[in-house]
Amino acid sequence: MPSSTTDSDGTRPGTGKRRAPLNRATVVAAGRRVARDEGLSAVTLRRVAAELGVTAMALYRHVGDKRELLLAMLDDVAEQLVLPDSDGSPSDRLQLAFRVLHDHLTAEPWVAEVLKAGELFGPRASRFVEHALALLEEAGLGDEEAADAYWALWWYTFGHLSYLPALRPEGRPARHELMNRVRMTDHPRLARMLARPPRQAAAEDAFVPGLQALLRGLLPQD
């Protein structure tokens, strides 16, 4: 018999939070909402269940544990990435592909946090890797060179995504407090740089020139 505090499908009576049938897709979507709004540390089965207005036990029909949920969330993000279909040189198309990837993942900052652990990888992300490797080979690189070039482009993109949260206003007081411990008279160049702290918009704009410079160094030049 169902519990007196839940319906047979796990819904908590009176919560009014269920807006869609409970299935794997709605669980994954709820996990992504929690991650975007509250940060990766907030993503637990209990919190996602509360987001959906169900019991935590109800989620086990769709995801076995938090690791499986995170993997499904990564895969969902990868599936929604639209590979650009454009004309132009391989270099131009590679630049566009990594700009699209960067913009897509900027909207999901929790992804970089998950990937830092190094264990999880959304299988559907393989579409992007294959697309980029094909363009690198079209540009004239062999298999080994293309693989090395791909990793250089990915780590550049990933590094930029990882740094963007540090530019949020809430992180500045702590950084300023730490920098006050440094004798700036011993570091005049650093002092001048810190007099003009990076703005988030400027840091985001810096991604494209760096990407262009990296591609010039990686690809054969005519």
Coordinates of C-alpha atoms in Angstrom, one line a residue:
M1 CA 0.0 0.0 0.0
P2 CA 1.2 3.5 -0.7
S3 CA 2.6 5.6 2.2
S4 CA 0.1 7.9 3.9
T5 CA 2.4 10.8 3.1
T6 CA 3.0 10.1 -0.6
D7 CA 0.9 9.1 -3.6
S8 CA 1.6 5.8 -5.4
D9 CA 4.0 7.5 -7.8
G10 CA 6.0 9.2 -5.1
T11 CA 4.4 12.6 -5.3
R12 CA 4.1 14.5 -2.0
P13 CA 0.4 15.4 -1.7
G14 CA -0.3 19.1 -1.5
T15 CA 3.1 20.3 -2.8
G16 CA 1.7 21.4 -6.1
K17 CA 5.2 21.2 -7.6
R18 CA 4.7 18.3 -10.0
R19 CA 4.2 19.8 -13.5
A20 CA 5.2 16.9 -15.7
P21 CA 5.2 13.1 -15.5
L22 CA 8.2 11.8 -13.5
N23 CA 10.7 10.1 -15.9
R24 CA 14.4 10.2 -16.5
A25 CA 14.2 13.3 -18.7
T26 CA 12.3 15.3 -16.0
V27 CA 14.8 14.2 -13.4
V28 CA 17.7 15.2 -15.5
A29 CA 16.2 18.6 -16.3
A30 CA 15.5 19.2 -12.6
G31 CA 19.1 18.3 -11.8
R32 CA 20.3 20.8 -14.3
R33 CA 18.1 23.5 -12.9
V34 CA 19.4 22.9 -9.4
A35 CA 23.0 22.9 -10.6
R36 CA 22.5 26.2 -12.5
D37 CA 20.6 28.0 -9.8
E38 CA 22.3 26.7 -6.6
G39 CA 25.7 25.2 -7.7
L40 CA 26.9 21.7 -8.2
S41 CA 27.2 21.0 -4.4
A42 CA 23.4 21.4 -4.1
V43 CA 22.8 18.5 -6.5
T44 CA 21.7 15.6 -4.4
L45 CA 18.9 13.1 -5.0
R46 CA 17.0 14.6 -2.0
R47 CA 17.3 18.2 -3.4
V48 CA 16.3 17.1 -6.9
A49 CA 13.4 15.2 -5.5
A50 CA 12.2 18.3 -3.6
E51 CA 12.5 20.3 -6.9
L52 CA 10.1 17.8 -8.5
G53 CA 7.8 17.5 -5.5
V54 CA 8.5 13.8 -5.0
T55 CA 10.2 11.6 -2.5
A56 CA 13.9 10.8 -3.0
M57 CA 12.9 7.1 -3.3
A58 CA 10.9 7.9 -6.4
L59 CA 14.0 9.0 -8.2
Y60 CA 15.7 5.6 -7.9
R61 CA 13.4 4.3 -10.6
H62 CA 15.1 6.6 -13.0
V63 CA 18.7 7.2 -11.7
G64 CA 20.5 4.8 -9.4
D65 CA 22.6 7.4 -7.6
K66 CA 24.2 10.9 -7.8
R67 CA 27.0 9.7 -10.1
E68 CA 24.4 8.3 -12.6
L69 CA 22.5 11.6 -12.4
L70 CA 25.5 13.7 -13.1
L71 CA 26.5 11.5 -16.0
A72 CA 23.0 11.8 -17.4
M73 CA 23.1 15.6 -17.0
L74 CA 26.4 15.8 -18.8
D75 CA 25.0 13.7 -21.6
D76 CA 21.9 15.9 -21.8
V77 CA 24.1 19.0 -22.2
A78 CA 26.2 17.3 -24.9
E79 CA 23.1 16.2 -26.8
Q80 CA 21.7 19.8 -26.9
L81 CA 25.0 21.1 -28.4
V82 CA 24.2 22.0 -32.0
L83 CA 27.3 21.4 -34.2
P84 CA 27.7 24.4 -36.5
D85 CA 27.3 23.8 -40.2
S86 CA 29.1 26.5 -42.1
D87 CA 31.4 27.2 -45.0
G88 CA 34.9 28.5 -44.9
S89 CA 38.3 27.2 -44.2
P90 CA 38.9 24.5 -41.6
S91 CA 40.4 27.1 -39.3
D92 CA 37.3 29.3 -39.6
R93 CA 35.0 26.3 -38.9
L94 CA 37.2 25.1 -36.0
Q95 CA 37.0 28.6 -34.5
L96 CA 33.2 28.6 -34.8
A97 CA 32.9 25.1 -33.4
F98 CA 34.9 26.0 -30.2
R99 CA 33.1 29.3 -29.9
V100 CA 29.7 27.5 -30.0
L101 CA 31.0 24.9 -27.5
H102 CA 32.3 27.7 -25.2
D103 CA 29.0 29.6 -25.3
H104 CA 27.0 26.4 -24.7
L105 CA 29.0 25.5 -21.6
T106 CA 29.1 29.0 -20.3
A107 CA 25.4 28.7 -19.7
E108 CA 26.1 25.5 -17.6
P109 CA 29.0 26.5 -15.3
W110 CA 28.5 23.3 -13.2
V111 CA 29.8 21.3 -16.2
A112 CA 33.4 22.5 -15.7
E113 CA 33.2 21.6 -12.0
V114 CA 32.1 18.0 -12.8
L115 CA 34.8 17.6 -15.5
K116 CA 37.5 18.8 -13.2
A117 CA 37.2 15.5 -11.3
G118 CA 38.2 13.8 -14.5
E119 CA 36.0 10.7 -14.1
L120 CA 32.7 11.6 -15.8
F121 CA 32.2 12.2 -19.5
G122 CA 29.0 12.5 -21.4
P123 CA 29.1 9.9 -24.2
R124 CA 27.2 12.1 -26.6
A125 CA 30.1 14.6 -26.4
S126 CA 31.9 12.3 -28.8
R127 CA 30.0 14.0 -31.7
F128 CA 31.8 17.2 -31.0
V129 CA 35.2 15.5 -30.7
E130 CA 34.7 13.7 -34.0
H131 CA 33.6 16.9 -35.7
A132 CA 36.7 18.8 -34.5
L133 CA 39.1 16.0 -35.4
A134 CA 37.7 15.8 -38.9
L135 CA 38.3 19.6 -39.3
L136 CA 41.8 19.3 -38.0
E137 CA 42.5 16.5 -40.5
E138 CA 41.0 18.5 -43.3
A139 CA 43.4 21.3 -42.3
G140 CA 46.3 19.0 -43.0
L141 CA 47.1 17.3 -39.7
G142 CA 47.8 13.6 -39.3
D143 CA 46.1 11.5 -36.7
E144 CA 48.6 12.1 -33.9
E145 CA 48.9 15.9 -34.7
A146 CA 45.2 16.2 -34.9
A147 CA 44.8 14.5 -31.5
D148 CA 47.4 16.8 -29.9
A149 CA 45.8 19.9 -31.5
Y150 CA 42.3 18.9 -30.2
W151 CA 43.6 18.5 -26.7
A152 CA 45.3 21.9 -26.9
L153 CA 42.1 23.5 -28.1
W154 CA 39.9 21.7 -25.5
W155 CA 42.2 22.6 -22.5
Y156 CA 42.3 26.2 -23.6
T157 CA 38.5 26.3 -23.7
F158 CA 38.1 24.4 -20.5
G159 CA 40.7 26.6 -18.7
H160 CA 38.8 29.7 -19.8
L161 CA 35.5 28.3 -18.6
S162 CA 37.0 27.3 -15.3
Y163 CA 38.3 30.8 -14.6
L164 CA 35.1 32.7 -15.4
P165 CA 33.5 32.0 -11.9
A166 CA 36.5 33.6 -10.3
L167 CA 35.5 36.9 -11.8
R168 CA 32.1 37.0 -10.1
P169 CA 31.7 39.9 -7.6
E170 CA 31.4 37.7 -4.6
G171 CA 35.0 36.4 -5.1
R172 CA 36.7 39.8 -5.2
P173 CA 36.8 40.8 -1.5
A174 CA 38.7 37.6 -0.6
R175 CA 41.2 38.1 -3.4
H176 CA 41.8 41.7 -2.4
E177 CA 42.3 40.6 1.2
L178 CA 44.9 38.1 0.1
M179 CA 46.7 40.6 -2.2
N180 CA 47.0 43.1 0.6
R181 CA 49.5 40.7 2.1
V182 CA 51.8 41.2 -0.8
R183 CA 54.4 44.0 -0.8
M184 CA 53.3 45.7 -4.0
T185 CA 56.5 47.8 -4.0
D186 CA 58.3 44.6 -4.8
H187 CA 56.0 43.9 -7.7
P188 CA 55.4 47.1 -9.7
R189 CA 54.1 45.3 -12.8
L190 CA 51.6 43.3 -10.8
A191 CA 50.5 46.4 -9.0
R192 CA 49.8 48.2 -12.3
M193 CA 47.9 45.2 -13.6
L194 CA 45.7 44.9 -10.4
A195 CA 44.9 48.6 -10.7
R196 CA 42.9 47.6 -13.7
P197 CA 41.2 44.4 -12.5
P198 CA 39.7 42.2 -15.3
R199 CA 36.0 42.6 -15.9
Q200 CA 34.0 39.5 -16.7
A201 CA 32.9 40.9 -20.1
A202 CA 36.6 41.6 -21.0
A203 CA 37.6 38.1 -20.0
E204 CA 34.9 36.6 -22.1
D205 CA 35.9 38.7 -25.0
A206 CA 39.5 37.5 -24.6
F207 CA 38.5 34.0 -25.5
V208 CA 38.2 34.5 -29.2
P209 CA 41.6 36.3 -29.8
G210 CA 43.3 33.6 -27.8
L211 CA 41.5 30.9 -29.8
Q212 CA 42.6 32.5 -33.1
A213 CA 46.2 32.7 -32.0
L214 CA 46.2 29.1 -30.9
L215 CA 44.7 27.9 -34.2
R216 CA 47.4 29.9 -36.1
G217 CA 50.1 28.1 -34.1
L218 CA 48.5 24.6 -34.5
L219 CA 47.5 24.6 -38.2
P220 CA 49.7 24.5 -41.3
Q221 CA 50.0 28.0 -42.8
D222 CA 49.6 28.5 -46.6

